[in-house]
Each structure stands twice: as C-alpha cells, then as structure tokens.
Coordinates of C-alpha atoms in Angstrom, one line a residue:
M1 CA 0.0 0.0 0.0
A2 CA 2.8 2.3 0.9
E3 CA 4.6 1.5 -2.4
A4 CA 1.4 2.3 -4.3
G5 CA 1.1 5.7 -2.5
T6 CA 4.8 6.4 -3.2
G7 CA 4.3 5.5 -6.8
F8 CA 1.3 7.8 -7.1
L9 CA 3.2 10.7 -5.6
E10 CA 6.1 10.1 -7.9
Q11 CA 3.7 10.1 -10.9
L12 CA 2.0 13.3 -9.6
K13 CA 5.4 15.0 -9.2
S14 CA 6.5 14.0 -12.7
C15 CA 3.3 15.3 -14.1
I16 CA 3.8 18.6 -12.3
V17 CA 7.4 18.8 -13.5
W18 CA 6.3 18.0 -17.0
S19 CA 3.5 20.6 -17.0
W20 CA 5.9 23.2 -15.6
T21 CA 8.6 22.4 -18.1
Y22 CA 6.4 22.4 -21.3
L23 CA 3.1 24.2 -20.5
W24 CA 4.2 27.3 -18.7
T25 CA 3.6 29.4 -21.8
L26 CA 0.1 28.1 -22.0
W27 CA -0.5 28.9 -18.3
F28 CA 0.8 32.4 -19.0
F29 CA -1.7 33.1 -21.8
I30 CA -4.6 31.5 -19.8
M31 CA -3.9 34.0 -17.0
L32 CA -3.7 36.9 -19.4
F33 CA -7.1 35.8 -20.9
L34 CA -8.7 35.5 -17.4
V35 CA -7.4 38.9 -16.5
Y36 CA -8.8 40.4 -19.6
I37 CA -12.2 38.8 -19.0
L38 CA -12.3 40.0 -15.4
R39 CA -11.2 43.5 -16.2
V40 CA -14.6 44.9 -15.4
P41 CA -15.2 43.4 -11.9
L42 CA -11.6 44.0 -11.0
K43 CA -11.9 47.6 -12.3
I44 CA -8.7 47.1 -14.3
N45 CA -9.6 49.9 -16.7
D46 CA -10.2 52.4 -13.9
N47 CA -7.0 51.4 -12.3
L48 CA -5.1 51.7 -15.6
T49 CA -6.6 55.1 -16.1
T50 CA -5.5 56.2 -12.6
V51 CA -2.0 54.9 -13.2
S52 CA -1.8 56.6 -16.6
M53 CA -2.9 59.9 -15.1
F54 CA -0.3 59.5 -12.4
L55 CA 2.4 58.8 -14.9
N56 CA 1.4 61.8 -17.0
T57 CA 2.0 64.0 -14.0
L58 CA 5.5 62.8 -13.6
T59 CA 8.4 65.0 -14.7
P60 CA 11.3 63.9 -16.8
K61 CA 13.5 64.1 -13.7
F62 CA 11.6 61.1 -12.2
Y63 CA 12.4 59.0 -15.2
V64 CA 16.0 60.0 -15.1
A65 CA 16.1 59.1 -11.4
L66 CA 14.3 55.8 -12.1
T67 CA 16.6 54.7 -14.9
G68 CA 19.7 55.9 -13.0
T69 CA 18.6 53.9 -9.9
S70 CA 18.0 50.8 -12.1
S71 CA 21.5 51.3 -13.6
L72 CA 23.1 51.6 -10.2
I73 CA 21.4 48.4 -8.9
S74 CA 22.2 46.4 -12.0
G75 CA 25.8 47.7 -11.7
L76 CA 26.1 46.5 -8.1
I77 CA 24.7 43.1 -9.1
L78 CA 27.3 43.0 -11.9
I79 CA 30.1 43.8 -9.5
F80 CA 29.0 41.1 -7.0
E81 CA 28.5 38.5 -9.8
W82 CA 32.0 39.2 -11.2
W83 CA 33.6 39.0 -7.8
Y84 CA 31.8 35.7 -7.1
F85 CA 32.9 34.3 -10.5
R86 CA 36.5 35.3 -10.1
K87 CA 36.6 33.6 -6.7
Y88 CA 34.5 30.4 -7.3
G89 CA 34.4 30.1 -11.1
T90 CA 30.6 30.2 -11.4
S91 CA 27.7 32.7 -11.3
F92 CA 26.0 33.2 -7.9
I93 CA 22.5 33.3 -9.5
E94 CA 23.2 30.1 -11.5
Q95 CA 24.6 28.4 -8.3
V96 CA 21.4 29.2 -6.4
S97 CA 19.3 28.1 -9.4
V98 CA 21.1 24.7 -9.7
S99 CA 21.5 24.0 -6.0
H100 CA 18.0 25.1 -4.8
L101 CA 15.5 25.5 -7.6
R102 CA 16.6 22.6 -9.9
P103 CA 15.9 19.9 -7.3
L104 CA 12.4 21.3 -6.7
L105 CA 11.8 21.0 -10.5
G106 CA 13.0 17.4 -10.6
G107 CA 16.5 18.0 -11.9
V108 CA 19.5 16.0 -10.5
D109 CA 23.1 17.0 -10.7
N110 CA 25.4 14.0 -10.8
S111 CA 28.5 15.9 -11.7
A112 CA 29.6 16.7 -8.2
P113 CA 32.9 15.0 -7.4
N114 CA 33.2 12.5 -4.6
A115 CA 35.0 13.8 -1.5
A116 CA 37.0 10.6 -1.2
N117 CA 38.1 10.8 -4.8
A118 CA 39.1 14.4 -4.2
A119 CA 41.3 13.3 -1.3
N120 CA 42.9 10.7 -3.5
V121 CA 43.4 13.2 -6.2
D122 CA 45.3 15.6 -3.9
A123 CA 47.5 12.7 -2.8
D124 CA 48.2 11.7 -6.4
S125 CA 48.8 15.3 -7.5
S126 CA 51.4 15.8 -4.8
R127 CA 53.4 12.9 -6.4
Q128 CA 53.4 14.5 -9.8
S129 CA 56.7 16.1 -10.6
V130 CA 56.6 16.3 -14.4
S131 CA 58.0 19.4 -16.0
E132 CA 55.3 21.6 -17.3
C133 CA 56.4 22.3 -20.9
K134 CA 59.0 19.6 -21.6
V135 CA 59.0 18.7 -25.3
W136 CA 59.0 15.0 -26.1
R137 CA 59.9 13.0 -29.2
N138 CA 56.7 11.8 -30.9
P139 CA 56.7 8.0 -30.5
L140 CA 54.8 7.7 -33.8
N141 CA 56.6 10.3 -35.9
L142 CA 56.4 9.8 -39.6
F143 CA 59.2 9.4 -42.1
R144 CA 60.5 12.7 -43.7
G145 CA 61.2 11.3 -47.1
A146 CA 58.3 8.9 -47.5
E147 CA 55.6 10.8 -45.7
Y148 CA 56.3 14.5 -44.8
N149 CA 58.0 15.3 -48.1
R150 CA 55.2 13.6 -50.1
Y151 CA 52.8 15.9 -48.4
T152 CA 54.9 18.9 -49.4
W153 CA 55.0 17.7 -53.0
V154 CA 51.2 17.4 -53.1
T155 CA 50.1 20.5 -51.2
G156 CA 53.1 22.8 -51.4
R157 CA 52.9 23.3 -47.6
E158 CA 55.7 22.5 -45.1
P159 CA 54.3 20.2 -42.4
L160 CA 57.3 20.6 -40.1
T161 CA 58.4 23.8 -38.5
Y162 CA 62.1 24.9 -38.2
Y163 CA 61.8 24.6 -34.4
D164 CA 60.6 21.0 -34.7
M165 CA 63.3 20.0 -37.1
N166 CA 65.9 21.7 -35.0
L167 CA 64.8 19.7 -32.0
S168 CA 65.2 16.5 -34.2
A169 CA 68.7 17.6 -35.1
Q170 CA 69.6 17.9 -31.5
D171 CA 68.1 14.4 -30.8
H172 CA 70.1 12.9 -33.6
Q173 CA 73.3 14.4 -32.3
T174 CA 72.5 13.2 -28.8
F175 CA 71.6 9.6 -29.8
F176 CA 73.8 9.0 -32.8
T177 CA 77.1 10.7 -31.9
C178 CA 79.7 10.4 -29.2
D179 CA 83.2 11.7 -28.4
T180 CA 85.0 8.9 -30.2
D181 CA 83.5 9.6 -33.6
H182 CA 86.7 11.3 -34.8
M183 CA 88.5 7.9 -34.5
R184 CA 86.2 6.5 -37.3
P185 CA 86.1 8.6 -40.5
A186 CA 82.6 7.6 -41.5
D187 CA 81.2 8.5 -38.1
A188 CA 83.1 11.8 -38.2
I189 CA 81.4 12.7 -41.5
M190 CA 78.0 11.8 -40.0
Q191 CA 78.7 13.9 -36.9
K192 CA 78.8 16.9 -39.2
A193 CA 75.9 15.7 -41.3
W194 CA 73.5 15.7 -38.3
R195 CA 74.3 19.4 -37.8
E196 CA 73.6 20.3 -41.5
R197 CA 70.5 22.4 -42.1
N198 CA 70.2 21.6 -45.8
P199 CA 68.6 18.2 -46.5
Q200 CA 70.6 17.6 -49.6
A201 CA 73.8 18.3 -47.8
R202 CA 72.9 15.8 -45.2
I203 CA 72.0 13.2 -47.8
S204 CA 75.3 13.8 -49.7
A205 CA 77.3 13.4 -46.5
A206 CA 75.5 10.1 -45.8
H207 CA 76.5 8.8 -49.2
E208 CA 80.0 10.0 -48.6
A209 CA 80.2 8.1 -45.3
L210 CA 78.9 4.9 -47.0
E211 CA 81.7 5.1 -49.5
L212 CA 84.2 4.8 -46.6
N213 CA 82.5 2.2 -44.5
E214 CA 79.2 0.4 -43.7
C215 CA 77.9 3.1 -41.5
A216 CA 74.6 2.4 -39.6
T217 CA 73.8 6.1 -39.0
A218 CA 74.3 6.9 -42.7
Y219 CA 71.7 4.3 -43.6
I220 CA 69.4 5.7 -41.0
L221 CA 69.6 9.2 -42.5
L222 CA 69.0 7.9 -46.0
A223 CA 66.0 5.8 -44.8
E224 CA 64.5 8.8 -43.1
E225 CA 65.1 11.5 -45.6
E226 CA 65.9 10.1 -49.1
A227 CA 63.6 7.1 -49.3
T228 CA 60.4 8.1 -51.0
T229 CA 58.4 5.0 -50.0
I230 CA 58.1 2.9 -46.8
V231 CA 59.4 -0.1 -48.8
E232 CA 62.6 1.7 -49.7
A233 CA 63.0 2.9 -46.1
E234 CA 62.6 -0.6 -44.8
K235 CA 65.3 -1.9 -47.1
L236 CA 67.7 0.8 -45.9
F237 CA 66.9 0.1 -42.3
K238 CA 67.6 -3.6 -42.8
Q239 CA 71.1 -2.6 -44.1
A240 CA 71.5 -0.3 -41.1
L241 CA 70.5 -3.1 -38.8
K242 CA 73.2 -5.4 -40.2
A243 CA 75.8 -2.7 -39.7
G244 CA 74.5 -1.6 -36.3
E245 CA 74.5 -5.1 -34.9
G246 CA 78.2 -5.5 -35.8
C247 CA 79.1 -2.2 -34.1
Y248 CA 77.0 -3.1 -31.0
R249 CA 78.7 -6.4 -30.5
R250 CA 82.1 -4.9 -30.8
S251 CA 81.4 -2.1 -28.4
Q252 CA 79.7 -4.4 -26.0
Q253 CA 82.9 -6.4 -25.5
L254 CA 84.9 -3.2 -24.8
Q255 CA 82.3 -1.2 -22.8
H256 CA 84.0 -1.8 -19.4
H257 CA 87.4 -0.7 -20.6
G258 CA 86.8 2.9 -19.8
A259 CA 84.4 5.9 -20.0
Q260 CA 85.3 6.4 -23.6
Y261 CA 84.2 2.9 -24.6
E262 CA 81.1 3.2 -22.3
A263 CA 79.9 6.2 -24.2
Q264 CA 80.5 4.5 -27.5
H265 CA 78.5 1.4 -26.4
R266 CA 75.7 3.7 -25.3
R267 CA 75.7 5.4 -28.7
D268 CA 75.6 2.0 -30.5
T269 CA 72.8 0.8 -28.2
N270 CA 70.7 3.9 -29.1
V271 CA 71.4 3.3 -32.8
L272 CA 70.4 -0.4 -32.6
V273 CA 67.1 0.4 -30.7
Y274 CA 66.2 3.2 -33.1
I275 CA 66.7 0.9 -36.1
K276 CA 64.7 -2.0 -34.7
R277 CA 61.9 0.4 -33.6
R278 CA 61.7 2.0 -37.1
L279 CA 61.7 -1.5 -38.7
A280 CA 58.7 -2.4 -36.6
M281 CA 57.0 0.8 -37.6
C282 CA 57.7 0.0 -41.3
A283 CA 56.1 -3.4 -40.8
R284 CA 53.1 -1.8 -39.1
K285 CA 52.7 0.7 -42.0
L286 CA 53.0 -2.1 -44.6
G287 CA 50.2 -4.1 -43.0
R288 CA 52.3 -6.7 -41.2
T289 CA 50.9 -5.8 -37.8
R290 CA 51.5 -9.1 -36.0
E291 CA 55.1 -9.0 -37.1
A292 CA 55.4 -5.5 -35.9
V293 CA 53.9 -6.4 -32.5
K294 CA 56.4 -9.3 -32.1
M295 CA 59.3 -7.0 -33.0
M296 CA 58.2 -4.4 -30.4
R297 CA 57.7 -7.0 -27.7
D298 CA 61.2 -8.4 -28.3
L299 CA 62.7 -4.9 -28.3
M300 CA 61.1 -4.1 -25.0
K301 CA 62.3 -7.3 -23.5
E302 CA 65.8 -6.9 -24.8
F303 CA 66.2 -3.2 -23.7
P304 CA 63.7 -2.7 -20.8
L305 CA 65.5 0.3 -19.4
L306 CA 65.2 2.5 -22.5
S307 CA 61.8 3.9 -21.6
M308 CA 62.7 7.2 -23.2
F309 CA 61.6 5.9 -26.6
N310 CA 58.1 5.1 -25.3
I311 CA 57.9 2.0 -27.4
H312 CA 54.9 0.9 -25.5
E313 CA 52.8 3.5 -27.2
N314 CA 53.7 2.0 -30.6
L315 CA 52.7 -1.4 -29.2
L316 CA 49.4 -0.1 -27.9
E317 CA 48.5 1.3 -31.4
A318 CA 49.4 -2.0 -33.1
L319 CA 47.5 -4.1 -30.6
L320 CA 44.4 -1.9 -31.1
E321 CA 44.7 -2.5 -34.8
L322 CA 44.6 -6.2 -34.1
Q323 CA 41.7 -5.6 -31.8
A324 CA 43.6 -7.5 -29.1
Y325 CA 41.9 -5.6 -26.3
A326 CA 43.0 -8.0 -23.6
D327 CA 46.6 -7.5 -24.6
V328 CA 46.0 -3.7 -24.6
Q329 CA 44.7 -3.9 -21.1
A330 CA 47.7 -5.9 -20.0
V331 CA 50.1 -3.2 -21.4
L332 CA 48.0 -0.4 -19.8
A333 CA 48.2 -2.2 -16.4
K334 CA 51.9 -2.0 -16.6
Y335 CA 52.4 1.6 -17.8
D336 CA 49.3 3.4 -16.5
D337 CA 51.0 3.9 -13.1
I338 CA 51.0 7.1 -11.0
S339 CA 54.8 7.1 -10.8
L340 CA 55.2 7.3 -14.6
P341 CA 54.5 10.3 -16.8
K342 CA 51.1 10.1 -18.4
S343 CA 50.3 10.6 -22.1
A344 CA 47.2 11.0 -24.2
T345 CA 47.7 7.5 -25.6
I346 CA 47.6 5.9 -22.2
C347 CA 44.6 8.0 -20.8
Y348 CA 42.5 7.8 -23.9
T349 CA 43.2 4.1 -24.6
A350 CA 42.1 3.3 -21.1
A351 CA 38.9 5.4 -21.7
L352 CA 38.3 3.6 -25.0
L353 CA 38.5 0.1 -23.3
K354 CA 36.0 1.1 -20.6
A355 CA 33.7 2.8 -23.2
R356 CA 33.8 -0.3 -25.3
A357 CA 32.0 -2.3 -22.6
V358 CA 28.9 0.0 -22.6
S359 CA 29.0 2.2 -25.7
D360 CA 27.1 -0.2 -28.0
K361 CA 24.0 0.1 -25.9
F362 CA 24.5 3.6 -24.5
S363 CA 21.7 6.1 -25.0
P364 CA 21.7 9.6 -23.4
E365 CA 17.9 9.6 -23.2
A366 CA 17.8 6.3 -21.4
A367 CA 20.7 7.3 -19.1
S368 CA 18.9 10.5 -18.1
R369 CA 15.8 8.6 -17.2
R370 CA 17.3 5.7 -15.2
G371 CA 20.7 7.1 -14.3
L372 CA 24.1 5.7 -15.2
S373 CA 25.0 2.1 -14.4
T374 CA 28.3 1.2 -12.7
A375 CA 30.0 0.3 -15.9
E376 CA 28.7 3.5 -17.6
M377 CA 29.9 5.6 -14.7
N378 CA 33.3 4.0 -14.9
A379 CA 33.5 4.8 -18.6
V380 CA 32.4 8.4 -18.1
E381 CA 34.9 8.8 -15.3
A382 CA 37.7 7.4 -17.6
I383 CA 36.6 9.9 -20.3
H384 CA 36.7 12.8 -17.8
R385 CA 40.1 11.7 -16.7
A386 CA 41.4 11.6 -20.3
V387 CA 39.9 14.9 -21.2
E388 CA 41.4 16.6 -18.1
F389 CA 44.8 15.3 -19.1
N390 CA 44.5 16.6 -22.7
P391 CA 41.3 18.6 -23.4
H392 CA 42.2 19.1 -27.1
V393 CA 41.8 15.5 -28.2
P394 CA 37.9 15.2 -28.4
K395 CA 37.5 17.8 -31.1
Y396 CA 39.8 15.8 -33.4
L397 CA 38.2 12.5 -32.5
L398 CA 34.7 13.9 -33.1
E399 CA 36.0 15.5 -36.3
M400 CA 35.0 19.0 -35.1
K401 CA 38.5 20.1 -36.1
S402 CA 40.5 19.0 -39.1
L403 CA 43.6 16.9 -38.6
I404 CA 47.1 17.6 -40.0
L405 CA 50.2 15.5 -40.1
P406 CA 51.6 15.1 -36.6
P407 CA 54.9 16.9 -35.7
E408 CA 58.1 15.1 -34.9
H409 CA 57.9 16.4 -31.3
I410 CA 54.9 16.8 -29.0
L411 CA 54.0 18.7 -25.9
K412 CA 52.3 16.6 -23.3
R413 CA 48.7 17.8 -22.7
G414 CA 49.1 20.2 -25.7
D415 CA 47.5 20.5 -29.1
S416 CA 50.5 18.8 -30.7
E417 CA 50.0 15.7 -28.6
A418 CA 46.3 15.7 -29.4
I419 CA 47.0 15.8 -33.1
A420 CA 49.6 13.0 -32.8
Y421 CA 47.1 10.8 -30.9
A422 CA 44.0 11.4 -33.0
F423 CA 46.0 11.0 -36.3
F424 CA 46.7 7.3 -35.4
H425 CA 43.9 6.4 -33.1
L426 CA 40.8 7.9 -34.7
Q427 CA 40.2 4.7 -36.6
H428 CA 40.3 2.7 -33.4
W429 CA 37.6 4.8 -31.9
K430 CA 35.5 4.5 -35.0
R431 CA 35.8 0.8 -34.9
V432 CA 34.2 0.5 -31.4
E433 CA 30.5 0.9 -31.9
G434 CA 29.1 3.9 -30.0
A435 CA 32.4 5.0 -28.5
L436 CA 32.4 8.3 -30.2
N437 CA 28.8 8.9 -29.3
L438 CA 29.6 8.3 -25.6
L439 CA 32.6 10.7 -25.9
H440 CA 30.4 13.3 -27.6
C441 CA 27.8 13.1 -24.8
T442 CA 30.2 13.3 -21.9
W443 CA 33.5 15.0 -22.6
E444 CA 32.4 18.6 -22.0
G445 CA 31.2 17.6 -18.5
T446 CA 34.9 17.4 -17.5
F447 CA 35.2 21.2 -17.3
R448 CA 32.4 21.5 -14.7
M449 CA 34.4 19.1 -12.4
I450 CA 37.7 20.9 -12.6
P451 CA 38.0 23.3 -9.6
Y452 CA 38.4 27.0 -10.1
P453 CA 40.9 28.7 -10.3
L454 CA 42.3 26.4 -12.9
E455 CA 45.6 26.2 -11.1
K456 CA 44.2 23.6 -8.7
G457 CA 43.6 20.7 -11.1
H458 CA 41.4 17.7 -10.3
L459 CA 42.8 14.4 -11.2
F460 CA 46.2 15.6 -12.5
Y461 CA 48.7 18.3 -11.7
P462 CA 47.4 21.7 -12.9
Y463 CA 47.1 22.4 -16.6
P464 CA 50.2 24.3 -17.8
I465 CA 49.6 27.8 -19.1
C466 CA 52.6 27.7 -21.4
T467 CA 51.3 25.0 -23.8
E468 CA 49.9 27.4 -26.3
T469 CA 53.2 29.2 -26.9
A470 CA 55.1 25.9 -27.3
D471 CA 52.5 24.4 -29.6
R472 CA 52.7 27.5 -31.9
E473 CA 56.4 26.7 -32.3
L474 CA 55.8 23.0 -33.0
L475 CA 52.9 23.2 -35.3
P476 CA 52.8 24.8 -38.8
S477 CA 51.5 28.3 -39.3
F478 CA 48.5 27.1 -41.5
H479 CA 47.1 25.2 -38.5
E480 CA 44.9 27.0 -36.0
V481 CA 46.3 26.0 -32.6
S482 CA 43.8 24.7 -30.1
V483 CA 43.9 26.5 -26.7
Y484 CA 42.8 25.3 -23.3
P485 CA 39.0 25.6 -23.1
K486 CA 38.7 28.5 -20.7
K487 CA 35.7 28.9 -18.4
E488 CA 33.3 31.2 -20.2
L489 CA 31.5 34.1 -18.5
P490 CA 28.2 32.9 -17.1
F491 CA 25.0 34.1 -18.8
F492 CA 23.9 36.2 -15.9
I493 CA 27.1 38.2 -15.8
L494 CA 26.7 39.0 -19.5
F495 CA 23.0 39.7 -19.0
T496 CA 23.6 42.0 -16.0
A497 CA 26.4 43.8 -17.9
G498 CA 24.0 44.4 -20.8
L499 CA 21.2 45.5 -18.5
C500 CA 23.5 47.9 -16.6
S501 CA 24.8 49.5 -19.9
F502 CA 21.3 49.7 -21.3
T503 CA 19.7 51.4 -18.3
A504 CA 22.6 53.8 -18.0
M505 CA 22.2 54.8 -21.6
L506 CA 18.5 55.3 -21.1
A507 CA 19.1 57.5 -18.1
L508 CA 21.6 59.6 -20.1
L509 CA 19.2 60.0 -23.1
T510 CA 16.2 60.8 -20.9
H511 CA 18.2 63.5 -19.1
Q512 CA 19.4 65.1 -22.4
F513 CA 16.2 64.6 -24.5
P514 CA 13.2 64.2 -22.1
E515 CA 10.5 65.0 -24.7
L516 CA 11.9 62.8 -27.4
M517 CA 12.4 59.9 -25.0
G518 CA 8.8 60.3 -23.9
V519 CA 7.5 60.0 -27.4
F520 CA 9.8 57.0 -28.0
A521 CA 8.5 55.3 -24.8
K522 CA 4.9 55.7 -25.8
A523 CA 5.6 54.4 -29.3
F524 CA 7.5 51.4 -27.9
L525 CA 4.7 50.5 -25.5
S526 CA 2.0 50.8 -28.1
T527 CA 4.0 48.6 -30.4
L528 CA 4.7 46.1 -27.7
F529 CA 1.0 45.7 -26.8
A530 CA -0.3 45.8 -30.4
P531 CA -0.2 42.0 -30.9
L532 CA -2.1 41.5 -27.6
N533 CA -4.7 44.1 -28.6
F534 CA -5.1 42.4 -32.0
V535 CA -5.6 39.0 -30.4
M536 CA -8.2 40.3 -28.0
E537 CA -10.1 42.0 -30.9
K538 CA -10.2 38.8 -32.8
V539 CA -11.4 36.9 -29.7
E540 CA -14.2 39.5 -29.2
S541 CA -15.2 39.2 -32.9
I542 CA -15.3 35.4 -32.7
L543 CA -17.2 34.9 -29.4
P544 CA -21.0 35.6 -29.4
S545 CA -21.8 39.0 -27.9
S546 CA -24.2 37.5 -25.4
L547 CA -21.6 35.0 -24.1
W548 CA -18.9 37.7 -24.0
H549 CA -21.4 39.9 -22.0
Q550 CA -22.1 37.1 -19.5
L551 CA -18.4 36.4 -19.1
T552 CA -17.6 40.0 -18.4
R553 CA -20.3 40.1 -15.7
I554 CA -19.0 37.2 -13.7

C-alpha cells in the first residue's frame, strides 16, 4: 500500500514537473485571458486610467532618477557576480538556481565529485613532478622522405616547422654521436651531417660516409630523408640493422674498458634500438601488424630500461589495430601507473577500453531517465580523466576540427599531442560501436568538475599555461592551434552587464532629451501591446456577444 502511495506521488510529481517544463507558456496566456475577461469586476480599466494619469503628471526628472537607480542596482549586481565568478568560477545566480531550484523541479546534478576521490586526487597530484612544458619525441613520428616530403609535393605546404626540425637535429646528435667519432672517418662525417640544415647536404654526407664504410647512422639518415616510400625505407633500415648489430657487438665487448668505450657502447645501443623500432613501424605501415607487435615486444624485453623511446605507445596502437583488447589492457596495467608520466595515448586508450564495454547500448535519453549504471559511470569517469589530461583530443576524434600531419615532437597535454594521438587512433575509436557517441555526450562535463581557479587541477597536476606558446612553435602556421577551453563568463554576468549598460544609456538619453524619449517610450509600449490588442479584438469578434457579455459580468 505504501509503495502504491509512493508511486502515485512520484507520478504526480513527474506530471507537475512536465507541465511546468512544457506548459508554462500556456498557463501564462490563460492567466492573461482571465485577467482580460475579469477586467470589469476587477476595475482594471479604472486602475489603468488612474495609473496613466499619475504617470502623465511625472516630470522627466523622475524617469532620469528611475533609470539611474536601475542602472546603479544592476551595476552593483554585476560587480557582485563578477567577484563571485573570479573567486568560485561560477555565477551566484546560477549556483542558487542549480542548488535550490533545480531539485524542486525534478533535476538531479550528478557531476559533483566525490569527496573521497578528491582526497585521493590531492595525494596523487602531490606525487606528480613532471616538467610543465617539456617537449617529447613523438613515438609515432612519420618518415620525412616517404611521408612528410610527399605531403609537401602534393600540397606545397611544409608540415614541419624549423623549431621542430631543429629539435630533431639535437636528438640525432645526442643519440647517434659520441666523443670517439673522430676515430672513425665515416662516423666523423655523420657527426657533421646531423648538424647540417640543408637536407641535400645531409644526404650527400651520408652517401660519402657509406663510400668509406658500412655506417649504420648513414643508412638511418637515407632511410629517413631520401627514401620516397616505406618499402625503400625498410630496405635501408635492414642494411642499417646489419651494420648496427656489428658495431653493437664490438662495443659491448669493450664497454668496461673505460668511460670512452662506455659512451661508444651507449651510442651503439641507441642506434640499434632506433633501427629496430623503425623497422617495426615500417612493418606496421605495410600491414604486417603481427610481425610489428612481435618486434616491439622483443625490443622491450631486450632493452627494458630504454623507456625514453616510449615503445609501449607503438605497441598499444598496433594491438588496437589487431583488436587484441585483452593485450592492450595488460600493457596499460603495466604503464598506467602514477609514478610514470602520463600521455594522451595511455589515458584515452584506457577510456576507450572502458567505453567499449557499454558504448554499443548507451543512450543519453535512457541514461537521463534511469541514471548511469556502474559500468557506464566507470566509462564516463575514464573519459573525464582523459579529457582533463588533454582537453584538445575530443575535437579531433569527433572531427569537429581537421587533422594535420603530426609533428616530430609533441608537448604533453598540448595540441601537438592531441594531433599525434588522433592521427593514429581515430580509426580505433570509430571501430568501437558507440564509443564516439559516448565521448560526444560526456566529454564537456569534465570542465564542470575541474576546480576554479584552474591552477588547482582535479585528477592531475594543474594544466600548464605555457602549452599554447610551445605548440605554436611546434605546429605549422596554417594550423589553428587549439587552446585550453577556458571557463566562459556565465550568462547572468553578461545579462547584468548588458542591462546595466542599457539602463545607464536610457538615463543619459532621458536626461538630455526628455520629450523625445517620452515619445519614444509611448511608441514602444504601443508597439509592444499591439499583438495583444489584435488577439483580443479577434477573440471579441469570434465569441458571441451574449456569451462575452455574460463572461464580463462574472
């Protein structure tokens, strides 16, 4: 019995909420109609006449004072709203509406973060010590000759900036050279080649080095910049692998004979890892994905300490192509750790796996009626986590912004990282049914959860303010750099500012031109009430005169 009574009350409440939501306009017109019918017994006409006589006796000074007072009050409200927004990041009027009025109308706000989660977040954020704007080598960077240069031939645009290529030159000098290069003529030539700005000069130097000796770094340069197809690049990398393995074995035997030999062995190790990694990427690009996965796994087992190359991100992308989601989860379990620097690949891949479990049956309408299930809540939280780490990715995944070729270097949490991730992973999101729909429905809710000011952060350390400047250096000029979605001014602040300005202008005009403003006010009011008068005239003409007379006498 009690359940039946509770169900009836819930139905009654839902009916009231529905009527208030959709029929308030009808209620308004019904009330106007009743007021018009009862204008005689209520003496509305007499009251209006009295009011109009009173208004006609008022001087322009009264209207100046009235509009000035309205401008002052709206200005004070504007100042208070602006102060509240600067301190708390939201409008006071909106806060009151959402907190007190919305529950009365049947709305539920599920976006409030859990206090326990917030405590865990503070503990996790305190352990984050990653440099704000450190530039990282793109783990999935393309080949200059076979991909970047082909884009230039077709479009006439340069996909790489000078700053990006200069960073690559510094990386090559760090990884592929050492102090003992002067002892080997071919390596001495390549040491100068990596510092050359002119691509043709670098290629010529590589050929010159190969005439002297089988030089692994010379093959690397030719594979990266001279080869016009991936097949040609793979052939050159196989030649580089043969030469690099020989140098690695020789230096491995001498590495403990002194610091000089240790540096040479470190250089040869970097060269060998780079070659094997690029060979795996060639296999992936040529469709031999399983072979690429095996090569990456072997490389990670053979050199587990070289995490600077982020080979696991190449492995994640290849496993997603194979739809080996269990293997992807195993890799994430190893690398999605709080002590390791995060990346968009890790965060968004984790979100994709959780979205995959619910996205095929997810419906925003059904979720709003019944609420989110546990699995759906986990997926939404994973999406919020990913979006907070890099808020630029969703617009590329949802194709709200056009993609370009990714740069050779990326900035964590920046637009460059978002481009690099979406360029390779958009196909994987499209392959999971409903994943993009779930992302579309939930990603913007992240910004309501992030505390204000933005320096506090929520799940990660605060979003760096320098990413926009660094991304403009990394990305080509024809690309519109995406900036952090800043909190927009609430509607009531903009409304109050407009109202304050409008009433102040009316006060000034009424003070300067009282007669003209009086004529304007009368014309405005007559125009405003003209539709209502027209409707009432039509109603009087349609209804029978006897019925209308009886209604007016009620």
